[in-house]
PDB file of C-alpha atoms in Angstrom:
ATOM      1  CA  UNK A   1      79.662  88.107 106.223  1.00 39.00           C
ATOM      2  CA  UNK A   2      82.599  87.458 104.690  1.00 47.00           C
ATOM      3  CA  UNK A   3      82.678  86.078 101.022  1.00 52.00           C
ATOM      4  CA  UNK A   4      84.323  83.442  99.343  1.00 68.00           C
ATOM      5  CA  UNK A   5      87.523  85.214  99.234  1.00 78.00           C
ATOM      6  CA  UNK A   6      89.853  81.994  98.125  1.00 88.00           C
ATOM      7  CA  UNK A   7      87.272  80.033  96.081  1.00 85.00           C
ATOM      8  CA  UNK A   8      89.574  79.370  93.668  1.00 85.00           C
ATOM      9  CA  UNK A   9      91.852  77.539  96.110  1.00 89.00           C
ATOM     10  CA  UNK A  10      91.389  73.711  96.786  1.00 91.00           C
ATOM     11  CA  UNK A  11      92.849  74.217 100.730  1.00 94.00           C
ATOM     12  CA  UNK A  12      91.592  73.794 103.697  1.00 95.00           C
ATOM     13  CA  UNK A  13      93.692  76.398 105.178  1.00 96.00           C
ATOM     14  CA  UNK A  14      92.031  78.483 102.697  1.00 95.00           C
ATOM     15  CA  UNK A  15      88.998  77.155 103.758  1.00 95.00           C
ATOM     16  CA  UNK A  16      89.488  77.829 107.738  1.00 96.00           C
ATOM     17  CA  UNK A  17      90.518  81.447 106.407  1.00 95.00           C
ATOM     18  CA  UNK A  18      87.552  82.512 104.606  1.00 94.00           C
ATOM     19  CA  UNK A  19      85.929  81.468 108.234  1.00 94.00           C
ATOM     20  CA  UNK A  20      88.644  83.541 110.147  1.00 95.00           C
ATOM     21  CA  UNK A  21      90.970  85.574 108.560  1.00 94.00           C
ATOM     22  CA  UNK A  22      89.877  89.108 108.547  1.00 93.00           C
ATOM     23  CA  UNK A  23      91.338  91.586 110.940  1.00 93.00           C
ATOM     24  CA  UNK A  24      90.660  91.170 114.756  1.00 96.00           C
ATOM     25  CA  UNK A  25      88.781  87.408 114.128  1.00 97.00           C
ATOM     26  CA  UNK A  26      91.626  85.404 115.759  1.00 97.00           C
ATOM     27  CA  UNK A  27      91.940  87.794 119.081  1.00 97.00           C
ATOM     28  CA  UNK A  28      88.273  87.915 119.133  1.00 97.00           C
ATOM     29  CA  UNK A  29      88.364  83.813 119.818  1.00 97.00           C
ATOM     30  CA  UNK A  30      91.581  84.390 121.974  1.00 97.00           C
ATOM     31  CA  UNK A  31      89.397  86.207 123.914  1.00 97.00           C
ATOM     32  CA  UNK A  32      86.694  84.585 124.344  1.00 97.00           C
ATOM     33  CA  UNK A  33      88.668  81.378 125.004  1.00 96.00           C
ATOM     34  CA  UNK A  34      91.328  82.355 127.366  1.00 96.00           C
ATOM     35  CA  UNK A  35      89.864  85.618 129.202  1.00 95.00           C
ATOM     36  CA  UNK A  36      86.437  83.950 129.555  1.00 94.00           C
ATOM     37  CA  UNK A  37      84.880  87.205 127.795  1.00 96.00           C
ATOM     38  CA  UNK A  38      81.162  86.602 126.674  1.00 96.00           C
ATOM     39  CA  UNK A  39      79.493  90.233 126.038  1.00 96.00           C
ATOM     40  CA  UNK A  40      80.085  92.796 123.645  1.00 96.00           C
ATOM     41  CA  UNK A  41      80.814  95.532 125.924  1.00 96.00           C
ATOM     42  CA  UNK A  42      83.629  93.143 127.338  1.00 96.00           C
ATOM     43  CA  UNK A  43      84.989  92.215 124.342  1.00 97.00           C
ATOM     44  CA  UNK A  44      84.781  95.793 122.741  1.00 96.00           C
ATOM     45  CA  UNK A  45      86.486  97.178 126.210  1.00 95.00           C
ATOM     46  CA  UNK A  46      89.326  94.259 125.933  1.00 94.00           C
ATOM     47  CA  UNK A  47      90.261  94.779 122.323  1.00 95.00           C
ATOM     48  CA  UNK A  48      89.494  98.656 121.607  1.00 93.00           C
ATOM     49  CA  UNK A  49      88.315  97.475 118.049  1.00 93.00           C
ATOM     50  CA  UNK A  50      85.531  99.605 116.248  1.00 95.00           C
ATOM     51  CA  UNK A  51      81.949  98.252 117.479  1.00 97.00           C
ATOM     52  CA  UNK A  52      80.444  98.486 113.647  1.00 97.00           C
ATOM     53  CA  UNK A  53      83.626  95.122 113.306  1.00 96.00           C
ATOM     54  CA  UNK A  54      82.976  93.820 116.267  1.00 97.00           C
ATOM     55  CA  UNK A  55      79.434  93.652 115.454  1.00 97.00           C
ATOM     56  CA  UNK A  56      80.397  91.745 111.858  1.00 97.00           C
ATOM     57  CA  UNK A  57      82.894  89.407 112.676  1.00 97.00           C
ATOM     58  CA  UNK A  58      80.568  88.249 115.755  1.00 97.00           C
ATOM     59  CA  UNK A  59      77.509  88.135 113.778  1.00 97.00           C
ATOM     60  CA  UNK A  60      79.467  85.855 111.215  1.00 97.00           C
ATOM     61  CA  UNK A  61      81.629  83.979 113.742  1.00 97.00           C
ATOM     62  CA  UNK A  62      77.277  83.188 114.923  1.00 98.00           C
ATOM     63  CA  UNK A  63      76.459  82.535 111.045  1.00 97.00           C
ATOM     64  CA  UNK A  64      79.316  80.154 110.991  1.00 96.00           C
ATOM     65  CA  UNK A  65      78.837  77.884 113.719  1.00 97.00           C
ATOM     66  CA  UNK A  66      82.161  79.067 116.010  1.00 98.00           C
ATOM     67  CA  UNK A  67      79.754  80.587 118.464  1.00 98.00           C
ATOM     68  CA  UNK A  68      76.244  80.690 119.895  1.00 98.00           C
ATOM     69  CA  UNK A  69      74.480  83.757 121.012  1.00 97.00           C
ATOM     70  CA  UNK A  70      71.913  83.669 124.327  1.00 95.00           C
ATOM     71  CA  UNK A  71      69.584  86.944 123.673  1.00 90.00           C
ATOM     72  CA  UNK A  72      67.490  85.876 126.858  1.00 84.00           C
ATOM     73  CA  UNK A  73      68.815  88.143 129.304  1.00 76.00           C
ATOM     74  CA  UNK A  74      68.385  91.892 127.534  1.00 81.00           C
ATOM     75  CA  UNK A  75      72.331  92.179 126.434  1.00 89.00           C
ATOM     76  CA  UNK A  76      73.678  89.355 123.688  1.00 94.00           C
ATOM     77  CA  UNK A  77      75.940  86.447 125.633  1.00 96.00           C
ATOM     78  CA  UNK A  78      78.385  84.919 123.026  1.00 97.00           C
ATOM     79  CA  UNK A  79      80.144  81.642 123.561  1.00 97.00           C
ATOM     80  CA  UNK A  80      82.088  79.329 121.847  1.00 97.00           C
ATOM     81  CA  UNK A  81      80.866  75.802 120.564  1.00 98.00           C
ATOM     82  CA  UNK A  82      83.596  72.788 119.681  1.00 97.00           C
ATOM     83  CA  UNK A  83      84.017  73.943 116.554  1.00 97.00           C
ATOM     84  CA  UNK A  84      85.017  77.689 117.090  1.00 97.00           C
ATOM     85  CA  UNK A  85      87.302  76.434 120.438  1.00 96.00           C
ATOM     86  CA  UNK A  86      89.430  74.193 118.278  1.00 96.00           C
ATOM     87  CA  UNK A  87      90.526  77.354 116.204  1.00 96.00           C
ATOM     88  CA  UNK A  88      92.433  77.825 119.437  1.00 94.00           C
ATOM     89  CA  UNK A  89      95.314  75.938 117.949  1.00 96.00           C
ATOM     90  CA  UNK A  90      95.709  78.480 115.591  1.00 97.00           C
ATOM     91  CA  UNK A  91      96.074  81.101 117.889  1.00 97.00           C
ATOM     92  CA  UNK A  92      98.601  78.820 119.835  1.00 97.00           C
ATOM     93  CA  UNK A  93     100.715  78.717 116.219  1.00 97.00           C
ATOM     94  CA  UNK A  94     100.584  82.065 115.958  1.00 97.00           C
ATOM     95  CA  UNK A  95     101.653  83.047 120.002  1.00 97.00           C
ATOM     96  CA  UNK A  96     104.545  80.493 119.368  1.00 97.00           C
ATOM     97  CA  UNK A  97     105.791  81.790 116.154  1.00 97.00           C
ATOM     98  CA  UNK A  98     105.466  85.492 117.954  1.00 97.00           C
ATOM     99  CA  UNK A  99     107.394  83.941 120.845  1.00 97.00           C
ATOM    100  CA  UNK A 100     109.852  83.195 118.884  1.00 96.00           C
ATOM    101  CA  UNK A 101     110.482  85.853 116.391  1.00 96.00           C
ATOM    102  CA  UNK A 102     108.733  89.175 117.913  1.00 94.00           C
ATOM    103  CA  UNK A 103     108.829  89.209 121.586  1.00 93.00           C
ATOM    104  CA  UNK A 104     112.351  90.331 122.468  1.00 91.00           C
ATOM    105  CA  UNK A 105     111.395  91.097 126.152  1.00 91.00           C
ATOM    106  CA  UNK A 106     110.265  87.596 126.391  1.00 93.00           C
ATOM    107  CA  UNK A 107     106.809  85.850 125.844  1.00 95.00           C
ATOM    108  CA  UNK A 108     103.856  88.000 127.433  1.00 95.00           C
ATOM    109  CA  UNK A 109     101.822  84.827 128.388  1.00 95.00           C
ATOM    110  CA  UNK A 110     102.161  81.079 128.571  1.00 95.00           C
ATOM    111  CA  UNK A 111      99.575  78.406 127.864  1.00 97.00           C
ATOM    112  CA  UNK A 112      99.187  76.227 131.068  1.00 97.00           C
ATOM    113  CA  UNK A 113      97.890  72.906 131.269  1.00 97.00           C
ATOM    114  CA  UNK A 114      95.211  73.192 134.002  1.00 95.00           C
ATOM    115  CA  UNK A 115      95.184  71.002 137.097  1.00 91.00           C
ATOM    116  CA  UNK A 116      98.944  70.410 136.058  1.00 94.00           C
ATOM    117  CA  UNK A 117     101.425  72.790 136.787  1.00 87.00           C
ATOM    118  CA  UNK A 118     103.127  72.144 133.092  1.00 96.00           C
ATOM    119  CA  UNK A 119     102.907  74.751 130.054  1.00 96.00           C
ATOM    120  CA  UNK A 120     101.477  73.183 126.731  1.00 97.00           C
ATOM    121  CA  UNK A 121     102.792  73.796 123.417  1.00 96.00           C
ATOM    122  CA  UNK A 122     101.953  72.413 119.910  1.00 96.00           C
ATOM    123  CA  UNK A 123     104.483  69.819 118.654  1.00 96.00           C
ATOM    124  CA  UNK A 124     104.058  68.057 115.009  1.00 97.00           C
ATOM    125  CA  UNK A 125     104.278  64.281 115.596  1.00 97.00           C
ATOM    126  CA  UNK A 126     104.244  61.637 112.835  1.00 97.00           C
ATOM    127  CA  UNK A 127     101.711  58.912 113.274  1.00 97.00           C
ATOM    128  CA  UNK A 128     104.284  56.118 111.746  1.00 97.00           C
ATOM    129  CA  UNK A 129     107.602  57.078 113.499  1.00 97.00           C
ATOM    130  CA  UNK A 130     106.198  59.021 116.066  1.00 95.00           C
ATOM    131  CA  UNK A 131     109.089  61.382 115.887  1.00 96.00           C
ATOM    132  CA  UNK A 132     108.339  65.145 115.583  1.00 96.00           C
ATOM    133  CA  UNK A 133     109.700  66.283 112.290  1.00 96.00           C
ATOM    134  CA  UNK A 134     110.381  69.892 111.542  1.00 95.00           C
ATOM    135  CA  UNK A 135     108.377  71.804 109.372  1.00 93.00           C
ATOM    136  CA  UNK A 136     111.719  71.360 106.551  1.00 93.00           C
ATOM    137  CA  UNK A 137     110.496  67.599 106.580  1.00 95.00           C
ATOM    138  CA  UNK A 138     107.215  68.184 106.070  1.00 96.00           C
ATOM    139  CA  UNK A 139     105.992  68.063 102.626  1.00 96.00           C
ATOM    140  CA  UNK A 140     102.168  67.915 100.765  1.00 95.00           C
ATOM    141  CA  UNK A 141     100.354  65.261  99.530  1.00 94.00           C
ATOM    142  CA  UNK A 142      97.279  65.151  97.606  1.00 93.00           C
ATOM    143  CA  UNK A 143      94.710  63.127  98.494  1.00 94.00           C
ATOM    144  CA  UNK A 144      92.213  61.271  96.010  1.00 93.00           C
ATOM    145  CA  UNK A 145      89.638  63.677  97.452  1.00 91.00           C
ATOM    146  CA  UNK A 146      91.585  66.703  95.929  1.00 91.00           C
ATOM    147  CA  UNK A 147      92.103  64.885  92.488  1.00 91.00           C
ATOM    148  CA  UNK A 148      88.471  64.532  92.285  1.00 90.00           C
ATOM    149  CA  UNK A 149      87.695  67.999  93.424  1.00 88.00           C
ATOM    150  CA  UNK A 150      90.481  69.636  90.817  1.00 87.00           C
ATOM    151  CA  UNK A 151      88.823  66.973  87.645  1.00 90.00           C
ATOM    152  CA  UNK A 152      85.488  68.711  89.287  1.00 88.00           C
ATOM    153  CA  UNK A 153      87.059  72.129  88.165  1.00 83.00           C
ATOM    154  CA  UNK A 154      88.628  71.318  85.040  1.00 79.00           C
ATOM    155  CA  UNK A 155      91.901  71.735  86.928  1.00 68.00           C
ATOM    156  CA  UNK A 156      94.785  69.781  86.660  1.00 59.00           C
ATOM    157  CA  UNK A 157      96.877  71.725  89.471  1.00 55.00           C
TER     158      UNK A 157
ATOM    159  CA  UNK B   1     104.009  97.303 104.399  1.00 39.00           C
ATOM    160  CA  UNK B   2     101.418  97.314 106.993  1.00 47.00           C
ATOM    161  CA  UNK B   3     101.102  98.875 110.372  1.00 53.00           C
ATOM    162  CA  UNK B   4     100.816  98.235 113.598  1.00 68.00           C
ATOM    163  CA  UNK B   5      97.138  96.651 113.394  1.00 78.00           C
ATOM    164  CA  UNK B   6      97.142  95.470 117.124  1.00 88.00           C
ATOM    165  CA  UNK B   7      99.277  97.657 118.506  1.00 85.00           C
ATOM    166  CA  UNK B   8      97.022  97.988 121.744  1.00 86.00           C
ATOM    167  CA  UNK B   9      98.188  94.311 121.929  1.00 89.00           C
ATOM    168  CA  UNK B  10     100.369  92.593 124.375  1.00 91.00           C
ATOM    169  CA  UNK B  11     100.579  89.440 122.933  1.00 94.00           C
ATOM    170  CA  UNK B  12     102.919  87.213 120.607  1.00 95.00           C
ATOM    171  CA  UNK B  13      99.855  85.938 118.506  1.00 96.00           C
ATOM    172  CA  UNK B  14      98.808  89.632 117.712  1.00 95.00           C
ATOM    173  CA  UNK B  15     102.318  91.003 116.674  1.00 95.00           C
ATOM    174  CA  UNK B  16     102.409  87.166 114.422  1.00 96.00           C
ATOM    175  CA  UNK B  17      99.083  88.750 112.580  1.00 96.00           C
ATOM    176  CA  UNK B  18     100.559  91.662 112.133  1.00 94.00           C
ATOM    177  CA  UNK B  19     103.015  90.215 110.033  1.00 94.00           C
ATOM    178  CA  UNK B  20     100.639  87.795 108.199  1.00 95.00           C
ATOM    179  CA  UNK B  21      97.334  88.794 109.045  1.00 94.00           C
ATOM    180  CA  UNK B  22      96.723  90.015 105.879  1.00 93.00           C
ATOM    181  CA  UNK B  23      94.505  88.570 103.100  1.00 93.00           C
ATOM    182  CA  UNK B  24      96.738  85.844 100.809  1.00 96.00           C
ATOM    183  CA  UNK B  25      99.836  86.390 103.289  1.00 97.00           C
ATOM    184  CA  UNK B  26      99.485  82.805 105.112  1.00 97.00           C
ATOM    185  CA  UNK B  27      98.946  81.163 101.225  1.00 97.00           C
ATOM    186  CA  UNK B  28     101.819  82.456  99.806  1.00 97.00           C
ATOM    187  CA  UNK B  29     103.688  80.962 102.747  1.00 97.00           C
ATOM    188  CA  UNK B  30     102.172  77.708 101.790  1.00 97.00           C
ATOM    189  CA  UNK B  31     103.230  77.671  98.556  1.00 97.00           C
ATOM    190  CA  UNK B  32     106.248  78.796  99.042  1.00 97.00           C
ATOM    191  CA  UNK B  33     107.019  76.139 101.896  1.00 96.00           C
ATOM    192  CA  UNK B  34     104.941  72.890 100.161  1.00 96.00           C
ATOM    193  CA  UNK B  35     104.995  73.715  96.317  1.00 95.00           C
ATOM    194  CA  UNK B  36     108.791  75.243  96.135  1.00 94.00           C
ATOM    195  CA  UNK B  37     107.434  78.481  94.180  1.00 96.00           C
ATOM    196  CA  UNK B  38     109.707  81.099  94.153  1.00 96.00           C
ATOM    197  CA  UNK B  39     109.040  83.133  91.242  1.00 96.00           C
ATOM    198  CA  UNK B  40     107.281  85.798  91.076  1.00 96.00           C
ATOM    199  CA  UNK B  41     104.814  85.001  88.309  1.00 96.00           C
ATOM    200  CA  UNK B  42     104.538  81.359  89.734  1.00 96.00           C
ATOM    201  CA  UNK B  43     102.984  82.517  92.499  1.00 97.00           C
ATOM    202  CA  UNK B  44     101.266  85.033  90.772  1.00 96.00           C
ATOM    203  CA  UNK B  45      99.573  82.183  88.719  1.00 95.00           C
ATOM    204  CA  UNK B  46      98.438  79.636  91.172  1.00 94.00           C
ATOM    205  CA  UNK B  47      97.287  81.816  93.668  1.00 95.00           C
ATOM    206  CA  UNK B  48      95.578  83.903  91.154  1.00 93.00           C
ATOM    207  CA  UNK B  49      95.867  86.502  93.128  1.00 93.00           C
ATOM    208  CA  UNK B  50      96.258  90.462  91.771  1.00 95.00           C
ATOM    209  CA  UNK B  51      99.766  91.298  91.154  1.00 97.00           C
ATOM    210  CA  UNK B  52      99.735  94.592  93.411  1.00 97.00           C
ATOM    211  CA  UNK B  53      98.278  92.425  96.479  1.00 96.00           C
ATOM    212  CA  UNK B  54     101.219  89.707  95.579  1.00 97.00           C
ATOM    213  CA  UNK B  55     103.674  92.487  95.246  1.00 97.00           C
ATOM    214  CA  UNK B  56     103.051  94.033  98.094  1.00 97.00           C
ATOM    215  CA  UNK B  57     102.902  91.139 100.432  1.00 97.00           C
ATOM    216  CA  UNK B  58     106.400  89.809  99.273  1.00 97.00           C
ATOM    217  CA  UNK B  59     108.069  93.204 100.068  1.00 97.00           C
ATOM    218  CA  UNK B  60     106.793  93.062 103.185  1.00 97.00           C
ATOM    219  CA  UNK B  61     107.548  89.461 103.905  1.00 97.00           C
ATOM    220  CA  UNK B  62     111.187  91.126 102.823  1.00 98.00           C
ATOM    221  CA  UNK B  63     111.079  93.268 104.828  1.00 97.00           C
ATOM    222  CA  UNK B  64     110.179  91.286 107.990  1.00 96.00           C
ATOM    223  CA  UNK B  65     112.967  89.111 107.062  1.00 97.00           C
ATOM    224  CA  UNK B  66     110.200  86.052 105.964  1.00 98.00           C
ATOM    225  CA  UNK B  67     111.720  85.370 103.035  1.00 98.00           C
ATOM    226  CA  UNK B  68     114.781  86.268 101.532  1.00 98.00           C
ATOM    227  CA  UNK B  69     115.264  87.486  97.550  1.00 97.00           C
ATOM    228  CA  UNK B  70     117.737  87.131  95.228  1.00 95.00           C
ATOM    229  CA  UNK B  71     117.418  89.963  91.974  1.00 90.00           C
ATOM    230  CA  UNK B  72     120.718  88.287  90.084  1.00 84.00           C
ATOM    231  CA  UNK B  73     119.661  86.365  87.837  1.00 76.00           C
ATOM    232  CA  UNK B  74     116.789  88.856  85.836  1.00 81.00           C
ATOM    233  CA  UNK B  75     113.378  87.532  88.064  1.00 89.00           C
ATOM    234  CA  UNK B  76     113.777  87.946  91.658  1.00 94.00           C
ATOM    235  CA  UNK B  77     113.786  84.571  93.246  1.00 96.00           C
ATOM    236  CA  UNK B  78     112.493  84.406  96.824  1.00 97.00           C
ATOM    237  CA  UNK B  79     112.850  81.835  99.462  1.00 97.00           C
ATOM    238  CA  UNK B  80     111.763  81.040 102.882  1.00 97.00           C
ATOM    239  CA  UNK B  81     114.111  82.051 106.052  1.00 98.00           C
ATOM    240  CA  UNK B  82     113.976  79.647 108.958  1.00 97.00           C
ATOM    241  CA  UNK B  83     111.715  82.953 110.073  1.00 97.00           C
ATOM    242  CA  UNK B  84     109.355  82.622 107.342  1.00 97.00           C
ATOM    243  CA  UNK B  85     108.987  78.753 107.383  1.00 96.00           C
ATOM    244  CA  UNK B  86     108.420  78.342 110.934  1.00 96.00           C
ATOM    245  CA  UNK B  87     105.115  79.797 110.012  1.00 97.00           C
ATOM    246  CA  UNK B  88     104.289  76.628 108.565  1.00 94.00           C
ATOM    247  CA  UNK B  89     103.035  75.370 111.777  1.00 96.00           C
ATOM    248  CA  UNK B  90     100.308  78.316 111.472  1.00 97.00           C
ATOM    249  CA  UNK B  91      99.177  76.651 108.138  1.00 97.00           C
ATOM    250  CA  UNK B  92      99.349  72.908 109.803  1.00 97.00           C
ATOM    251  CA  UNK B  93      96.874  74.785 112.397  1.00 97.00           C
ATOM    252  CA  UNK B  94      94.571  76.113 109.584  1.00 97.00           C
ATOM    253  CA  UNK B  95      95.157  73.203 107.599  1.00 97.00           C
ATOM    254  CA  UNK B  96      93.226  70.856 110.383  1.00 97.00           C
ATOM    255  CA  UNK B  97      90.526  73.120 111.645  1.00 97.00           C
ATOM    256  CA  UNK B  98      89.563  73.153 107.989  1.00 97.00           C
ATOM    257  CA  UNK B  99      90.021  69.714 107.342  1.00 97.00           C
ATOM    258  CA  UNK B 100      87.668  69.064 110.301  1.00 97.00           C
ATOM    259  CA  UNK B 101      85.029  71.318 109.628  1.00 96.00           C
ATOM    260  CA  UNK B 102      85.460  72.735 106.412  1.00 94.00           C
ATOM    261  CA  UNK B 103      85.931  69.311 103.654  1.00 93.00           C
ATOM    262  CA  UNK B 104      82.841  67.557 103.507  1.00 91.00           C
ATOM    263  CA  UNK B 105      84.195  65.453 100.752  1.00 91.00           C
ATOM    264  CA  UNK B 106      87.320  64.865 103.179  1.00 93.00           C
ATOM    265  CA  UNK B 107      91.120  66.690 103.228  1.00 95.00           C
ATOM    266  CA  UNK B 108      92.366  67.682  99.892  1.00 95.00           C
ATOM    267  CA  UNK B 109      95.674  66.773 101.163  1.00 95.00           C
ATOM    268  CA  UNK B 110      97.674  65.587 103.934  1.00 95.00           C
ATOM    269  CA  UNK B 111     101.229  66.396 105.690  1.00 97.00           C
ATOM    270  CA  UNK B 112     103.705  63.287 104.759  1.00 97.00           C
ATOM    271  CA  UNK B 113     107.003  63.236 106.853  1.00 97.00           C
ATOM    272  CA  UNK B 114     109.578  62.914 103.961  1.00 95.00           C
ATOM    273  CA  UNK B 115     111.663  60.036 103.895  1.00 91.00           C
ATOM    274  CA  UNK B 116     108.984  57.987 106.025  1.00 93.00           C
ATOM    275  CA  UNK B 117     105.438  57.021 105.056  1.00 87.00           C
ATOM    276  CA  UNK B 118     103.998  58.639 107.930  1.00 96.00           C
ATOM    277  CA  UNK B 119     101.410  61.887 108.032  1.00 96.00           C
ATOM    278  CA  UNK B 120     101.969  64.656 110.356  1.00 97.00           C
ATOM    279  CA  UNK B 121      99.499  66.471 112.534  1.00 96.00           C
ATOM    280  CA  UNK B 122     100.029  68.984 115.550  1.00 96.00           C
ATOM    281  CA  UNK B 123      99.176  68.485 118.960  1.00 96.00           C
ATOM    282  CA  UNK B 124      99.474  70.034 121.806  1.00 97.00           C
ATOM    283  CA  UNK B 125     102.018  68.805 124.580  1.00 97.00           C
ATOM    284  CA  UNK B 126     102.549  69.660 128.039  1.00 97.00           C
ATOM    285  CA  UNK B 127     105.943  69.740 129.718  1.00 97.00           C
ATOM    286  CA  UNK B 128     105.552  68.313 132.771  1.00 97.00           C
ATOM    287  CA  UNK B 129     102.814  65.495 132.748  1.00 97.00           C
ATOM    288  CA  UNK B 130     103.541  64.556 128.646  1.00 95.00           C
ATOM    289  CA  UNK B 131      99.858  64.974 127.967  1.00 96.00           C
ATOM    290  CA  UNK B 132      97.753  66.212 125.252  1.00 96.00           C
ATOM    291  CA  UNK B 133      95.765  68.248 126.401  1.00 96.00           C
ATOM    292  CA  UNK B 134      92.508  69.444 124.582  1.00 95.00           C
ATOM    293  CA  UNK B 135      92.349  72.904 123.965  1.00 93.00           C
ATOM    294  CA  UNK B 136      89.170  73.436 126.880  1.00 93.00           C
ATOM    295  CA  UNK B 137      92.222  72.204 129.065  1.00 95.00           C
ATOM    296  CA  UNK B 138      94.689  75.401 128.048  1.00 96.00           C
ATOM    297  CA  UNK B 139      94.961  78.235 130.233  1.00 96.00           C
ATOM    298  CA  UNK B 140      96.965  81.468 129.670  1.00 95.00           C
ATOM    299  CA  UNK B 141      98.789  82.591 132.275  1.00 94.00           C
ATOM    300  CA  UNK B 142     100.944  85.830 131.961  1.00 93.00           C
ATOM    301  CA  UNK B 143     104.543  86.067 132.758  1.00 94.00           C
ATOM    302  CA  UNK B 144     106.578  88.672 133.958  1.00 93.00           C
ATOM    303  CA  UNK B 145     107.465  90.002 130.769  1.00 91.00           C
ATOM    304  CA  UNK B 146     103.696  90.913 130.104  1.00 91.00           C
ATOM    305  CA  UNK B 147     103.256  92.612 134.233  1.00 91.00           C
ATOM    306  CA  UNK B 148     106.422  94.618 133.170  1.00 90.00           C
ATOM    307  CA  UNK B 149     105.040  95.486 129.639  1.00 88.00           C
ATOM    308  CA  UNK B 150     101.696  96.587 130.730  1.00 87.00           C
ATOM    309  CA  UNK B 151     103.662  98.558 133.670  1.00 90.00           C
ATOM    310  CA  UNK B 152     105.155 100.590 131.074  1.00 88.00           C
ATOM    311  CA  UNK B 153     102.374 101.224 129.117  1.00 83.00           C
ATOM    312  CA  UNK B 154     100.369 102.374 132.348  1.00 79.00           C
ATOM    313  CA  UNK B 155      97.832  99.531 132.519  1.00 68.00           C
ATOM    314  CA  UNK B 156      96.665  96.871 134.279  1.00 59.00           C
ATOM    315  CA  UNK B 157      95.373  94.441 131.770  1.00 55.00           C
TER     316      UNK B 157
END
C-alpha cells in the first residue's frame, strides 16, 4: 500500500492523492466505472498494465474503501462502493483538461447523461451568486479546521 | 521529462496524467495557482519536496507549455499559462473527494469566488436537460474521433 507520501501537507487534494495518485490508479476506476470491468483478467486485458501493479493498486484501492472484492465465485469480482465512484469527477477533470489541451483529432469519448440524450460536463458554480467563476477567480481560504490542524503541528503556514 | 506512460491509451484523461501524473506535479499546480509561488525555492520550501523531484517537474511543466519562466531577473520566476491553470479544476476534483472522505476534522480550506463571499464547488452539468447528474448517472460514449483512432492503430477497443 501506498504510504503517506504528502504527510507533511495539510490538503485534501493531498489527501485524495496519497489514496490515488500512483501510476495507472485513476484508469483503473475509469474502468471499472465506465466499461463496467469487474475481474482482473478484464481489467489487466483493458489496460495492458503489469499484473504484479494491478495486483497492488487493487489490493489498496480494497484496503481503502474505493472498492469491495466478492471471492465467492473461484476468480476475485471487484466493484466500486460510493466512495471510490465519486473519484469519477476526477477523472472527468482530467478527460476535460485532455479535451482541451491534448486531443487535436478531437475528444475520443464523451460523458453522456443516461436516459437523456445530453453530454455532462463539470462546471464550478458559486453557492452565493450562482455564477460559474473561472478558475482565475477562484482563490483559497483557510478554514478554522486548518488553523487548528497547522497550531497541531507547530506550523504557522 | 516523462514518457508516454499510457500510451496504449485512447483517452483525454490518460494523455492529462501523463502530463501530471506524477508524484508532487498536481501540488505544485496548487500552489502555484492558490498561493502565487513562483520561485523556485518558495516552492521548494512549502512543499518540502527534494529539489531534483521539484526541478524536474517544472522543466517539464516548461516544456508542456504549463507554466511559463522568466530567467531575467537572476531566479527564474515561473507562472501559470491559461494551459497550466485550467488544471485547477483537477485539484477542485481532488480537493472534494478528499474533503468528503479524507478530513475527519472537516476541510482545511475552501474555494471563495473573489470579489463575492461565495464558495465554489464543481458539479457536473448536462447540456440538454440542465441537470446534475450523479456520477452513477455518467456514461461514456465514444465519438468518431476515438472509432477513427483505434482504426489506425488496428483495434477495436
Amino acid at each position: 500500500m501506498l504510504g503517506r507520501t504528502y504527510d507533511r501537507e495539510v490538503c485534501s487534494a493531498a489527501r485524495a492523492l496519497e489514496v490515488v495518485g500512483e501510476r495507472w490508479s485513476l484508469l483503473i476506476l475509469r474502468d471499472a466505472a465506465f466499461r463496467g470491468l469487474t475481474r482482473f483478467s478484464q481489467l489487466q486485458e483493458a489496460l495492458g498494465i503489469a499484473p504484479n501493479v494491478l495486483s497492488a493498486r487493487l489490493e489498496h484501492f480494497v484496503a481503502s474503501g474505493l472498492m469491495t472484492v466478492d471471492r465467492d465465485e473461484g476468480h476475485p469480482r471487484y466493484a466500486l462502493t460510493p466512495k471510490g465512484r465519486e473519484l469519477v469527477k476526477v477523472v472527468l477533470a482530467l478527460t476535460e483538461w485532455g479535451d482541451r489541451w491534448a486531443a487535436p483529432d478531437g475528444p475520443p469519448i464523451e460523458y453522456g447523461h443516461e436516459g437523456c440524450t445530453g453530454t455532462v460536463r463539470l462546471v464550478t458554480c458559486c453557492d452565493t451568486c450562482g455564477g460559474s467563476p473561472p478558475v482565475e477567480d477562484i482563490v483559497a481560504r483557510r478554514t478554522p479546521a486548518m488553523e487548528k490542524a497547522l497550531a497541531r503541528r507547530g506550523r504557522t503556514r
